[in-house]
PDB file of C-alpha atoms in Angstrom:
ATOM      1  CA  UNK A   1      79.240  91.829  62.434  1.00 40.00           C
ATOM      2  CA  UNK A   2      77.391  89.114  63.549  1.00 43.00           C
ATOM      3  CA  UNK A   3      78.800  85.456  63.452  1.00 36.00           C
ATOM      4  CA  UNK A   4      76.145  81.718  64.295  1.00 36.00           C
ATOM      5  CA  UNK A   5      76.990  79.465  66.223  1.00 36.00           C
ATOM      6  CA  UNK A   6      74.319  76.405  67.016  1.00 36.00           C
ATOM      7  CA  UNK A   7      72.662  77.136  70.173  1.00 42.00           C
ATOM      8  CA  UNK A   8      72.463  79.354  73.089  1.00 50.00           C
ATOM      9  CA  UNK A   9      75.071  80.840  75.173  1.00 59.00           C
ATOM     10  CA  UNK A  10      75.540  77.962  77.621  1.00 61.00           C
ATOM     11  CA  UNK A  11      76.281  79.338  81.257  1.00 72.00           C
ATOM     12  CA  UNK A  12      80.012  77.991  81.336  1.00 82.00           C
ATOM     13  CA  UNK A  13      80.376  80.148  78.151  1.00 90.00           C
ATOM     14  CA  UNK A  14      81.686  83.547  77.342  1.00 95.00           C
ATOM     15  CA  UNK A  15      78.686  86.142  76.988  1.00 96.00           C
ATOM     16  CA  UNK A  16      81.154  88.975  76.828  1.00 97.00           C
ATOM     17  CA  UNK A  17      84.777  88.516  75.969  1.00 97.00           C
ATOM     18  CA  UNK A  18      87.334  92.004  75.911  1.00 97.00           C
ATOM     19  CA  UNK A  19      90.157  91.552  73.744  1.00 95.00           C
ATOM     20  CA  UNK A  20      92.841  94.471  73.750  1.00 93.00           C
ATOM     21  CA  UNK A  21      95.884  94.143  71.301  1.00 92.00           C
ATOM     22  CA  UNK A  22      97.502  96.813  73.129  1.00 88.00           C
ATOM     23  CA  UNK A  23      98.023  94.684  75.976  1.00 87.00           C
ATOM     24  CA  UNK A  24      97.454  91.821  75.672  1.00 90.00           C
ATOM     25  CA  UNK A  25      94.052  91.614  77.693  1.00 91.00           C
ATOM     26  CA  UNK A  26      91.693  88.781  77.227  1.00 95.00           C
ATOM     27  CA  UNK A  27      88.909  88.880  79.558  1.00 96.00           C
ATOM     28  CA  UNK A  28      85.620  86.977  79.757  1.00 97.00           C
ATOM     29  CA  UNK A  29      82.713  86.699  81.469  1.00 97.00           C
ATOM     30  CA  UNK A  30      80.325  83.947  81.328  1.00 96.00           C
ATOM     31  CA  UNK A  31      76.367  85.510  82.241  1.00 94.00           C
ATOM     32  CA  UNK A  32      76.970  84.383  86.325  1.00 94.00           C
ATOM     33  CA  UNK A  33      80.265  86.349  86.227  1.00 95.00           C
ATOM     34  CA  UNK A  34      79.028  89.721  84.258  1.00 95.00           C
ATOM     35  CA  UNK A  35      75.907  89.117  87.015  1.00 94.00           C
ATOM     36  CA  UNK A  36      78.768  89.088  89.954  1.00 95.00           C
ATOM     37  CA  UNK A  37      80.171  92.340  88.737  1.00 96.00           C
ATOM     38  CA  UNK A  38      76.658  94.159  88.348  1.00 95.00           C
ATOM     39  CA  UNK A  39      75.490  92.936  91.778  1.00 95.00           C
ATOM     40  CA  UNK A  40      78.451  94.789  92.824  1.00 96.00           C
ATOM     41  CA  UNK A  41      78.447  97.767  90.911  1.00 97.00           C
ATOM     42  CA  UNK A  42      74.413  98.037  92.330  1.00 95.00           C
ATOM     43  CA  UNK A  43      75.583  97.362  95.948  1.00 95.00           C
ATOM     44  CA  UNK A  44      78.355 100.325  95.106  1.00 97.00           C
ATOM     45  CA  UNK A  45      75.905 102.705  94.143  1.00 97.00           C
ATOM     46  CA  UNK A  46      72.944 101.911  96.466  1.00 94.00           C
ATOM     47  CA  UNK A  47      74.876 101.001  99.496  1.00 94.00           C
ATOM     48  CA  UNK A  48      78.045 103.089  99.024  1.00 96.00           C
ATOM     49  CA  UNK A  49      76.670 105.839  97.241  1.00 97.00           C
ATOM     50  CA  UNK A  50      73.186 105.940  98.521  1.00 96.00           C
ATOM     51  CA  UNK A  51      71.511 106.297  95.612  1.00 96.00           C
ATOM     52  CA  UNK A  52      67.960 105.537  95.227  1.00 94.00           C
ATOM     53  CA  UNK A  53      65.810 105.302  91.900  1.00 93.00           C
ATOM     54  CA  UNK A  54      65.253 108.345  89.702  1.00 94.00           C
ATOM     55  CA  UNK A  55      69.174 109.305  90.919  1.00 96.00           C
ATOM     56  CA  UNK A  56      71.243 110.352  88.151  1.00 96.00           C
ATOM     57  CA  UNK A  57      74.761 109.413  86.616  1.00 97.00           C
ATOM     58  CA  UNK A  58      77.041 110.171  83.842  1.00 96.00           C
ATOM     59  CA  UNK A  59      79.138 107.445  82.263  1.00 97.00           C
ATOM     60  CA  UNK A  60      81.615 108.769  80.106  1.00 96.00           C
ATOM     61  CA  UNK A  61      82.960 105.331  79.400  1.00 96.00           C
ATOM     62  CA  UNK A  62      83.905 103.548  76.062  1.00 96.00           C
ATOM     63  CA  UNK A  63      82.364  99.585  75.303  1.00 97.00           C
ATOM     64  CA  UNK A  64      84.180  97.402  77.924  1.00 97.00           C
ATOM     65  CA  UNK A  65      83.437  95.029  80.594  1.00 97.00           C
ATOM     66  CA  UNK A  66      83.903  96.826  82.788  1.00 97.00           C
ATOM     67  CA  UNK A  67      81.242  99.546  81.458  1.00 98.00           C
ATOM     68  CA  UNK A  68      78.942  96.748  80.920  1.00 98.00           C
ATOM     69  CA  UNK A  69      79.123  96.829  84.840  1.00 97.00           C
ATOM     70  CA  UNK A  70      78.718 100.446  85.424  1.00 98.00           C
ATOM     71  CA  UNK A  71      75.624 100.359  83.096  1.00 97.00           C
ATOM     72  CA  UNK A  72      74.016  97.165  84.026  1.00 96.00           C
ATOM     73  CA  UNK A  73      74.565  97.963  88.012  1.00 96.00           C
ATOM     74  CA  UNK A  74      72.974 101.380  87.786  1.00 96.00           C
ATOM     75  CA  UNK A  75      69.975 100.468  85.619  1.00 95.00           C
ATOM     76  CA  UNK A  76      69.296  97.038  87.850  1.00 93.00           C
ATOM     77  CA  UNK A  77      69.034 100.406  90.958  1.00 93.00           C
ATOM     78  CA  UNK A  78      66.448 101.847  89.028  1.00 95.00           C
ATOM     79  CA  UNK A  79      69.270 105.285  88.151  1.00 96.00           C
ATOM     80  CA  UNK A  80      68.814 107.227  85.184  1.00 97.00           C
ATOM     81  CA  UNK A  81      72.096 106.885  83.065  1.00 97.00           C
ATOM     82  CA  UNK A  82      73.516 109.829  80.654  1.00 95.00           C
ATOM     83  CA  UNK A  83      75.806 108.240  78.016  1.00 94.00           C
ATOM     84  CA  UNK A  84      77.793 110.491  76.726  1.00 89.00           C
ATOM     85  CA  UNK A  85      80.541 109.280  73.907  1.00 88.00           C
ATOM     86  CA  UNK A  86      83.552 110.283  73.034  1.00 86.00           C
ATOM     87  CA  UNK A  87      82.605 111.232  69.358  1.00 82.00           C
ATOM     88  CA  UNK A  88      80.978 113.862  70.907  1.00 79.00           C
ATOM     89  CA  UNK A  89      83.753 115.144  73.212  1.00 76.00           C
ATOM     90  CA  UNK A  90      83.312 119.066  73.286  1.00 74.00           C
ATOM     91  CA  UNK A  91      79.306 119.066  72.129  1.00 76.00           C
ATOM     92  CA  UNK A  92      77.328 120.251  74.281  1.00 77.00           C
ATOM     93  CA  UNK A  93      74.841 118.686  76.119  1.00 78.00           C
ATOM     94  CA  UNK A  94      71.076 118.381  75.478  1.00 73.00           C
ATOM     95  CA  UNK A  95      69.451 117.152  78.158  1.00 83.00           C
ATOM     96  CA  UNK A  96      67.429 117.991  81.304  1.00 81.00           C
ATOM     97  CA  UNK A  97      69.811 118.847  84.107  1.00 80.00           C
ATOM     98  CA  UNK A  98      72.923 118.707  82.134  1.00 78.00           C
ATOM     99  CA  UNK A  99      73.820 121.912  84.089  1.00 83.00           C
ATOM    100  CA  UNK A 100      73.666 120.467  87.741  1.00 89.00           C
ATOM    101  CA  UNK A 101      76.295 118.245  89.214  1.00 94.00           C
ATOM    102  CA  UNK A 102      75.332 114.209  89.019  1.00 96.00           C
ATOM    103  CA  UNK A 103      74.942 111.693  92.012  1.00 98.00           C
ATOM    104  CA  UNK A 104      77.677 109.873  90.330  1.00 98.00           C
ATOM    105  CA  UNK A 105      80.289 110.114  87.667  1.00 98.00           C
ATOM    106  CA  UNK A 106      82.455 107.554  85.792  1.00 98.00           C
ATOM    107  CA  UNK A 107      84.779 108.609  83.349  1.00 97.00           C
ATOM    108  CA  UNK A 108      88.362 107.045  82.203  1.00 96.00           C
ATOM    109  CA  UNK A 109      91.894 108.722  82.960  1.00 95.00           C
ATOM    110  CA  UNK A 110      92.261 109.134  79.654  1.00 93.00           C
ATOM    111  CA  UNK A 111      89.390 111.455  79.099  1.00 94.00           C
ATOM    112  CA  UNK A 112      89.465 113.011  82.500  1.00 94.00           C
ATOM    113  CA  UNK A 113      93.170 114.792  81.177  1.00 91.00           C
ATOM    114  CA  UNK A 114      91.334 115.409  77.647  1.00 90.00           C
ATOM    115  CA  UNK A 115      90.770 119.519  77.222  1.00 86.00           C
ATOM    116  CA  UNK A 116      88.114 118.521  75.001  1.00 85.00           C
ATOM    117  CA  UNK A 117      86.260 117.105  77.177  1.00 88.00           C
ATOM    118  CA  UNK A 118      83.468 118.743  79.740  1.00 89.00           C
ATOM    119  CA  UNK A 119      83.852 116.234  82.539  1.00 93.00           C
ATOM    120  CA  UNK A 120      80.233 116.925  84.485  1.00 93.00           C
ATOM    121  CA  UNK A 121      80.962 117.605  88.584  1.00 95.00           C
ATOM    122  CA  UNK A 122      79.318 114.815  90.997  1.00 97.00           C
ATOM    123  CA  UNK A 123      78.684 113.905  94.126  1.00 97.00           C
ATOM    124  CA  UNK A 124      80.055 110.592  94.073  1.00 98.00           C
ATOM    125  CA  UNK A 125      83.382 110.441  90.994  1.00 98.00           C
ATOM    126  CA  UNK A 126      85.142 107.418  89.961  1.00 98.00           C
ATOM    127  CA  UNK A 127      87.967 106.669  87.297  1.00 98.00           C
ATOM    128  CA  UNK A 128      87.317 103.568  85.422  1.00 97.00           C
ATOM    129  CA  UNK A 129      90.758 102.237  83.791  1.00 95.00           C
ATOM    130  CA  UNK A 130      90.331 100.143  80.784  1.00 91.00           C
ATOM    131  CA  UNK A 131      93.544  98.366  81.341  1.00 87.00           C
ATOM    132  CA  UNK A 132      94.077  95.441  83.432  1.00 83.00           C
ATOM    133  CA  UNK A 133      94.101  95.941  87.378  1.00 80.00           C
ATOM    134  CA  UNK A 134      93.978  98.777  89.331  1.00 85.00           C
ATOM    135  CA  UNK A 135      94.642 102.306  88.434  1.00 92.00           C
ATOM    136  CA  UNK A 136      98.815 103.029  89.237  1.00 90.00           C
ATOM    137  CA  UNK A 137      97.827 106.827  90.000  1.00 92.00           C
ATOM    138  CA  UNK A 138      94.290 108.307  91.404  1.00 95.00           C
ATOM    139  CA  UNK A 139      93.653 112.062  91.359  1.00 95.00           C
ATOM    140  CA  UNK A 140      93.041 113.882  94.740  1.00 95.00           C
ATOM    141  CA  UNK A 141      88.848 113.567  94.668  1.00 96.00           C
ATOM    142  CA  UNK A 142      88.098 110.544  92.687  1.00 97.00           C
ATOM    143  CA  UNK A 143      88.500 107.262  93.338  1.00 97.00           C
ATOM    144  CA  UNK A 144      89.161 103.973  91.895  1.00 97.00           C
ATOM    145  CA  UNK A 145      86.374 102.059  90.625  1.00 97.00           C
ATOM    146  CA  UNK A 146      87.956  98.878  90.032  1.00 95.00           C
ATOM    147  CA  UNK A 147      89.177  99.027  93.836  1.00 95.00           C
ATOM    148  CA  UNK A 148      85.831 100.207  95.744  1.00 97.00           C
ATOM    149  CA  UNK A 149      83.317  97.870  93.556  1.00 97.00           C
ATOM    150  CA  UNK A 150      85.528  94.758  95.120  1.00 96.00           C
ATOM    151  CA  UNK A 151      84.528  95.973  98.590  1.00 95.00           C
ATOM    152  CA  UNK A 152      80.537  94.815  97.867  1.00 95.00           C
ATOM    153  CA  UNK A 153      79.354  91.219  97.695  1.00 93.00           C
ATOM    154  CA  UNK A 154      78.909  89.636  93.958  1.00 93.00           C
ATOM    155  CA  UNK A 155      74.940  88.457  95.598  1.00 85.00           C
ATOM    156  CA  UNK A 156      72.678  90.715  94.408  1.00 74.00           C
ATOM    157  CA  UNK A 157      70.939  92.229  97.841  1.00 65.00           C
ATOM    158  CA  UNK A 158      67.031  92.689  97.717  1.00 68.00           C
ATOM    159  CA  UNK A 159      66.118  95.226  95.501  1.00 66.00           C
ATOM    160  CA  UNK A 160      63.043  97.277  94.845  1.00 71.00           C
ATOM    161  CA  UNK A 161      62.039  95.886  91.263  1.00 79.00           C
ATOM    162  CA  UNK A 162      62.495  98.530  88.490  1.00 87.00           C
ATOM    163  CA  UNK A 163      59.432 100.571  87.267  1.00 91.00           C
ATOM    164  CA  UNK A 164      59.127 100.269  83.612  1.00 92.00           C
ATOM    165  CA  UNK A 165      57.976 103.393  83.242  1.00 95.00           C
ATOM    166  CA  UNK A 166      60.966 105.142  85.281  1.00 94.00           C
ATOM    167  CA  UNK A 167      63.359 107.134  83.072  1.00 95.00           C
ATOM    168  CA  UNK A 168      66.757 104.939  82.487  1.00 96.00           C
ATOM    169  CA  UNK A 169      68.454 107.621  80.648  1.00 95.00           C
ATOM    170  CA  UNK A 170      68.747 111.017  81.080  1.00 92.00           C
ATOM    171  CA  UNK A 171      66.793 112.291  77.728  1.00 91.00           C
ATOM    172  CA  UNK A 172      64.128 110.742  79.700  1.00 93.00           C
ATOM    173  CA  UNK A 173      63.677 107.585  77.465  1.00 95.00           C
ATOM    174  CA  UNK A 174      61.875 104.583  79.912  1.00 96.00           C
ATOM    175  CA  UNK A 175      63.347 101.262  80.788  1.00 96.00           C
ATOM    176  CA  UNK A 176      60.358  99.656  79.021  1.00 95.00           C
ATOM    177  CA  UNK A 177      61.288 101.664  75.674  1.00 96.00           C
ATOM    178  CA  UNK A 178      64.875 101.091  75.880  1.00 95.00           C
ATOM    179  CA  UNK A 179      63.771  97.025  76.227  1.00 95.00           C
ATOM    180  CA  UNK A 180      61.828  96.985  73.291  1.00 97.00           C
ATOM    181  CA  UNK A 181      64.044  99.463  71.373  1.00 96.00           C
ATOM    182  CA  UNK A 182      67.415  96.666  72.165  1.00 97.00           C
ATOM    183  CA  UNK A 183      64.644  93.993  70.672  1.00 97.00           C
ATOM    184  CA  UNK A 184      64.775  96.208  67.190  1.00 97.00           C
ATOM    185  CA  UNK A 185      67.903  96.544  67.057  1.00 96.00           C
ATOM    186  CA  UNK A 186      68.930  92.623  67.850  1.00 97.00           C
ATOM    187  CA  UNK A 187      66.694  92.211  64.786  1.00 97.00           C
ATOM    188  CA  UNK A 188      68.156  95.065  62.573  1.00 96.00           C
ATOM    189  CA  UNK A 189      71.161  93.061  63.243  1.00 95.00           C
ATOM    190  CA  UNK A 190      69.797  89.882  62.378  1.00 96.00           C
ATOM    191  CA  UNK A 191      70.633  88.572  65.927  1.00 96.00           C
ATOM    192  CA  UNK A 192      69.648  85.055  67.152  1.00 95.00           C
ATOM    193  CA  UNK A 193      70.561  82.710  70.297  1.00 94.00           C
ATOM    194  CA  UNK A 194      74.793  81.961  70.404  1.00 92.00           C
ATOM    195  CA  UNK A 195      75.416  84.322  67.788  1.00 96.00           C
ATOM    196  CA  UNK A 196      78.344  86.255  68.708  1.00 96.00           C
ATOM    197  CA  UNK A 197      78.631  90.044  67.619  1.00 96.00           C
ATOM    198  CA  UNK A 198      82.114  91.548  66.801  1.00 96.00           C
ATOM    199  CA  UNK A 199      82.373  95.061  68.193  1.00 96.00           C
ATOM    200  CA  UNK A 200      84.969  98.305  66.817  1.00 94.00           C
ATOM    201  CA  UNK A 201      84.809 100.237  70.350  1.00 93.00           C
ATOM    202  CA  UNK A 202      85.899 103.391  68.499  1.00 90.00           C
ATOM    203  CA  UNK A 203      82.791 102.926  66.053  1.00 90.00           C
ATOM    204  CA  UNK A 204      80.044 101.266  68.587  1.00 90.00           C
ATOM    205  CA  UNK A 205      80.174 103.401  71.283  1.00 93.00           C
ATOM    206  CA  UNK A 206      76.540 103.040  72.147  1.00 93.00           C
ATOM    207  CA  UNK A 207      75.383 100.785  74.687  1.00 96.00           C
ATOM    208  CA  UNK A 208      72.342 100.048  72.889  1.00 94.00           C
ATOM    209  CA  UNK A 209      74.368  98.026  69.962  1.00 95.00           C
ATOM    210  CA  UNK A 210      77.273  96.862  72.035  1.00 96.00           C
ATOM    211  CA  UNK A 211      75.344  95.698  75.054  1.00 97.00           C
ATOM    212  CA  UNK A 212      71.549  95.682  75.269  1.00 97.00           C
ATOM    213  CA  UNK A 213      70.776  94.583  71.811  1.00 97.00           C
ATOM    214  CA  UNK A 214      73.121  91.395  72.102  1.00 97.00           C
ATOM    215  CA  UNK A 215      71.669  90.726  75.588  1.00 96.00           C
ATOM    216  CA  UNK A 216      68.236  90.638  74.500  1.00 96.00           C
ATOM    217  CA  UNK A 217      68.673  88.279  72.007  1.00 96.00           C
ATOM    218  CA  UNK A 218      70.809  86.313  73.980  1.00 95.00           C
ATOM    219  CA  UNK A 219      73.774  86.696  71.864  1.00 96.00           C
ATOM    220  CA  UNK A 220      76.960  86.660  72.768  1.00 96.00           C
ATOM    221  CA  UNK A 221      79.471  89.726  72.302  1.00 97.00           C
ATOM    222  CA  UNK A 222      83.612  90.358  71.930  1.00 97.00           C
ATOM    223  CA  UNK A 223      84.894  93.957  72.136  1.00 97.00           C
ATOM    224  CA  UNK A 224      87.997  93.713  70.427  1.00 96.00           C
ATOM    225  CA  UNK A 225      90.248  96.784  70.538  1.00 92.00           C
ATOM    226  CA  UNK A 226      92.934  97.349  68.112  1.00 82.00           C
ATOM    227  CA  UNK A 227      96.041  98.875  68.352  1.00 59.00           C
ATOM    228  CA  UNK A 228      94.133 101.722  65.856  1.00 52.00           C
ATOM    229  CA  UNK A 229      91.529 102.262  68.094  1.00 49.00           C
ATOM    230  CA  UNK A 230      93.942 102.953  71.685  1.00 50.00           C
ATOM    231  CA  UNK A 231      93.865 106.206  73.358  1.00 48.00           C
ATOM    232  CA  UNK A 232      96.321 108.783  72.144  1.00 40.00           C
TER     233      UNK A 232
END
């Protein structure tokens, strides 16, 4: 649901706020911050992991900020992103290349030990935890992301600018469609300026509601996770 406020997000503001009940977690990010932790997650994969444009990654991730990283850091590099929920844990894939191993991976702890779950091989694998700090326990071959993305600078380094027409997911879909497809949806959701929309992470999983749709109407969003809605 979407809630009004008067004007635009000012830049002092919350853009994206994570509330866990769980826990206790309350993070937020005003636009510069969530902009510090993409330029990092782009230096991660173009410096660290060498990526280049066209390069492809699997996010197995739920709504969070840090997701919002993962997904904003690997589109602003120009790498084609396959989002793959957790509602469809055990499905299999449709897509071109699903069969070959990925330049990266990202994927939580939680469904990394799922049997359901057909965690793609990649070059480059990292856990994401969705709890606060650092991961107590890393299996042998991955590593943390919350750790490594601290170990690139929060400027964004020159980058080659994005090519509309280059595929930013994996079915193929542009970065130019996906732009206009967040504008319908911001509408859909009647979506203005310093509105702020409420998201279920169990029911919004995809980053085109949660994320993109809310950014390009410059509306602000909270991810609030209930104790219903925690791993079991």
């Amino acid at each position: 649901m979407a809630t009004r406020a008067p004007a635009a997000v000012a830049t002092d503001e919350p853009l994206l706020t994570y509330l866990d009940d769980a826990t206790g977690e309350r993070t937020e990010l005003t636009g510069p911050q969530l902009g510090e932790w993409t330029a990092r997650s782009a230096g991660l994969l173009r410096d660290g992991c060498g990526l280049r444009p066209g390069d492809r990654v699997a996010v197995l991730l739920p709504p969070h900020w840090r997701t919002a990283a993962v997904l904003l850091g690997a589109w602003s590099v120009g790498l084609s992103v396959s989002f793959r929920p957790r509602a469809l844990a055990g499905l299999p894939v449709l897509e071109p290349g699903a069969d070959r191993p990925y330049d990266a991976v990202f994927v939580t702890p939680e469904r990394l030990d799922d049997w359901l779950e057909d965690v793609p091989e990649g070059t480059h694998r990292y856990l994401v935890g969705t709890g606060p700090g650092p991961l107590a326990e890393v299996p042998p071959g991955w590593l943390d992301w919350s750790a490594e993305v601290l170990r690139h600078p929060t400027d964004p380094p020159d980058y080659t600018a994005v090519d509309p027409s280059g595929p930013a997911t994996a079915d193929g879909t542009s970065f130019g469609a996906w732009r206009r497809l967040a504008a319908e949806i911001a509408t859909q959701l009647d979506l203005h300026p310093g509105d702020r929309l409420v998201i279920d992470p169990t029911e919004d999983e995809q980053p085109l509601k949660w994320l993109l749709a809310p950014l390009s109407a410059r509306a602000t969003v909270l991810i609030h996770a209930t104790r219903a809605s925690q791993p079991r």
